[in-house]
Amino acid sequence: MNVLLDHFADFRDGFIGTVEITVVSSVIALVLGLLLAGFRVSPVPPLRFFGTAWVTLLRNTPLTLLFLVSFFVVPEIFFPGMSPFLLGSLALGFYTASFVCEAVRSGINTVPLGQAEAARSIGMSFPQTLGLIVLPQATRTVIPPLSSIFIALTKNSAIAGAFSVTELFGWQKLMSEDGYDIVPVFIWVALGYLIVTFAMSGLFRLLERRMEVAR
């Protein structure tokens, strides 16, 4: 307990940092994942190719390598001076978007093809069909796998701590360097991650119950 009480401000900052990078990267992953899923089922070949290439590349690349590229290549070539927090959020969000895309695409495939054909027969465009007809029906199927994906994202955020991003894993490194016993430090770090993942799991369970009521 002394480890936490003596450095509560640092632990609090690390916990808040973990929540912040989780929220920001989750928003990036969700928005980009939905867009990529639309690309993958699009009737336009270049869009399908782009979506497939993104998912194939990002899903088969180690996340640590993406962080290395984000922190040491992107600032040198594209965006010098970008904050470590934003670089970490982008790396984590882009990586997770590939998994969100596949979960959403699987949900889209559960919607009967006749639904899209009926929408096209009354003159609806592809974006209208996808946004107004297909995605609302696919949502119930997509929520459970998205829950697992975003919980994994929360745990993957620990990698950002190795790249100067303020979060719980960074606090663990600080305590270890100061000579504190690693066991209680890891216990408090694990507890912090459990709080975030349990909150996210509860949010998705609430969404699932809402969808069940709507059904």
XYZ file of C-alpha atoms in Angstrom:
215
model
C 0.000 0.000 0.000
C 2.903 2.387 0.723
C 4.005 2.148 -2.901
C 0.634 3.519 -3.999
C 0.223 6.118 -1.254
C 3.742 7.535 -1.631
C 3.354 7.898 -5.388
C -0.391 8.278 -5.738
C -0.101 11.351 -7.982
C 2.095 9.429 -10.443
C -0.247 6.432 -10.333
C -3.251 8.711 -10.890
C -1.572 10.345 -13.890
C -0.712 6.925 -15.308
C -4.259 5.680 -14.825
C -5.739 8.772 -16.455
C -3.228 8.416 -19.292
C -4.321 4.820 -19.860
C -7.983 5.868 -19.958
C -7.224 8.737 -22.344
C -5.198 6.715 -24.842
C -7.781 3.921 -24.671
C -10.652 6.297 -25.431
C -8.864 8.194 -28.219
C -7.498 5.093 -29.945
C -10.890 3.362 -29.584
C -12.609 6.229 -31.383
C -9.967 6.130 -34.127
C -10.293 2.354 -34.452
C -14.094 2.416 -34.539
C -14.422 5.192 -37.120
C -11.633 3.857 -39.322
C -12.789 0.265 -38.905
C -16.315 1.130 -40.044
C -14.897 2.976 -43.039
C -12.624 0.073 -43.972
C -15.498 -2.394 -43.611
C -17.463 -0.260 -46.052
C -14.507 -0.342 -48.412
C -14.256 -4.127 -48.187
C -17.869 -4.654 -49.242
C -17.887 -1.765 -51.704
C -18.731 -2.372 -55.385
C -15.733 -0.169 -56.298
C -12.645 -2.404 -56.885
C -9.980 0.150 -55.785
C -11.774 0.636 -52.471
C -12.021 -3.106 -51.936
C -8.313 -3.462 -52.718
C -7.399 -0.677 -50.284
C -9.496 -2.180 -47.482
C -8.111 -5.663 -48.056
C -4.522 -4.407 -48.213
C -4.929 -2.400 -44.986
C -6.379 -5.349 -43.058
C -3.852 -7.833 -44.408
C -0.891 -5.584 -43.645
C -1.926 -4.301 -40.226
C -3.271 -7.573 -38.839
C -0.055 -9.387 -39.730
C 2.339 -6.752 -38.393
C 3.469 -6.890 -34.746
C 2.042 -3.980 -32.764
C 5.451 -3.142 -31.322
C 6.796 -2.702 -34.855
C 3.937 -0.308 -35.641
C 4.853 1.732 -32.570
C 8.470 1.850 -33.704
C 7.419 3.086 -37.143
C 5.003 5.584 -35.620
C 7.552 7.067 -33.213
C 10.747 6.946 -35.257
C 9.679 7.112 -38.902
C 6.465 9.134 -39.082
C 7.828 12.212 -37.224
C 10.953 12.237 -39.372
C 9.136 12.050 -42.715
C 5.563 13.290 -42.313
C 4.660 15.064 -39.064
C 7.643 16.395 -37.097
C 6.895 17.524 -33.576
C 3.806 15.362 -33.080
C 3.202 14.491 -29.419
C 3.986 10.964 -28.161
C 0.389 10.623 -26.967
C -1.011 11.267 -30.439
C 1.563 9.010 -32.102
C 0.719 6.196 -29.691
C -3.029 6.707 -30.171
C -2.666 6.576 -33.949
C -0.517 3.434 -33.882
C -2.921 1.666 -31.544
C -6.015 2.941 -33.365
C -4.769 2.014 -36.842
C -3.786 -1.465 -35.673
C -7.105 -2.128 -33.932
C -9.089 -0.717 -36.866
C -8.116 -3.759 -38.938
C -9.760 -6.053 -36.373
C -12.811 -3.805 -36.059
C -13.123 -3.884 -39.847
C -13.230 -7.678 -39.959
C -15.733 -7.874 -37.089
C -18.025 -5.372 -38.807
C -17.618 -7.088 -42.182
C -18.613 -10.392 -40.595
C -21.696 -8.711 -39.160
C -22.552 -7.236 -42.553
C -22.361 -10.700 -44.100
C -25.047 -11.941 -41.685
C -27.596 -9.525 -43.154
C -29.604 -11.219 -45.932
C -28.535 -10.105 -49.380
C -32.151 -9.377 -50.254
C -32.101 -6.410 -47.869
C -29.439 -4.638 -49.933
C -31.078 -5.624 -53.200
C -34.413 -4.202 -52.032
C -32.703 -0.956 -51.048
C -31.017 -0.661 -54.442
C -34.315 -1.409 -56.209
C -35.857 1.735 -54.717
C -32.914 3.871 -55.806
C -30.790 4.004 -52.643
C -27.054 4.495 -53.156
C -24.444 2.146 -51.695
C -23.599 4.481 -48.754
C -27.320 4.875 -47.995
C -27.891 1.126 -48.172
C -24.938 0.436 -45.913
C -25.659 3.148 -43.359
C -29.457 2.951 -43.211
C -30.239 -0.688 -43.959
C -27.288 -3.022 -43.456
C -25.257 -1.634 -40.536
C -28.234 -1.156 -38.169
C -29.137 -4.824 -38.645
C -25.529 -5.969 -38.290
C -25.012 -4.085 -35.023
C -26.468 -6.822 -32.809
C -24.062 -9.366 -34.256
C -21.049 -7.064 -34.113
C -21.214 -5.920 -30.473
C -19.878 -9.124 -28.779
C -16.683 -9.386 -30.889
C -16.118 -5.624 -30.617
C -16.157 -5.998 -26.834
C -13.231 -8.424 -26.977
C -11.387 -6.244 -29.489
C -11.585 -3.083 -27.388
C -10.653 -4.905 -24.186
C -7.577 -6.171 -26.035
C -6.905 -2.584 -27.138
C -6.902 -1.497 -23.485
C -4.270 -4.078 -22.620
C -2.248 -3.282 -25.739
C -2.027 0.346 -24.602
C 0.674 -0.821 -22.175
C 3.102 -0.810 -25.115
C 2.749 2.978 -25.289
C 4.385 3.209 -21.866
C 7.638 2.044 -23.415
C 7.526 5.035 -25.791
C 7.342 7.904 -23.277
C 3.538 7.987 -23.137
C 2.197 8.610 -19.635
C 0.153 5.555 -18.646
C 0.147 2.728 -16.096
C 3.014 0.745 -17.575
C 5.121 3.893 -17.519
C 4.393 4.243 -13.795
C 5.551 0.649 -13.300
C 8.860 1.471 -15.028
C 9.321 4.524 -12.807
C 8.739 2.516 -9.624
C 11.066 -0.258 -10.777
C 13.833 2.234 -11.517
C 13.384 3.709 -8.025
C 14.047 0.274 -6.511
C 10.544 -0.673 -5.327
C 9.550 -4.315 -5.064
C 8.144 -5.303 -8.442
C 5.352 -7.509 -7.027
C 3.204 -4.816 -5.321
C 3.845 -2.453 -8.230
C 2.507 -4.990 -10.710
C -0.473 -5.694 -8.458
C -1.510 -2.025 -8.528
C -0.888 -1.778 -12.267
C -2.984 -4.906 -12.872
C -5.748 -3.485 -10.683
C -5.737 -0.277 -12.729
C -6.087 -2.194 -15.992
C -8.841 -4.368 -14.478
C -10.851 -1.267 -13.580
C -10.663 0.006 -17.159
C -11.413 -3.367 -18.774
C -14.302 -4.117 -16.400
C -15.816 -0.712 -17.146
C -15.516 -1.343 -20.879
C -16.951 -4.843 -20.539
C -19.900 -3.453 -18.558
C -20.534 -0.845 -21.246
C -20.698 -3.488 -23.969
C -22.953 -5.728 -21.847
C -25.296 -2.765 -21.472
C -25.279 -2.259 -25.239
C -26.022 -5.945 -25.781
C -29.016 -5.784 -23.437
C -30.293 -2.687 -25.222
C -30.052 -4.490 -28.549
C -31.906 -7.480 -27.120
C -34.735 -5.198 -26.000
C -34.835 -3.593 -29.437
C -35.124 -7.036 -30.997
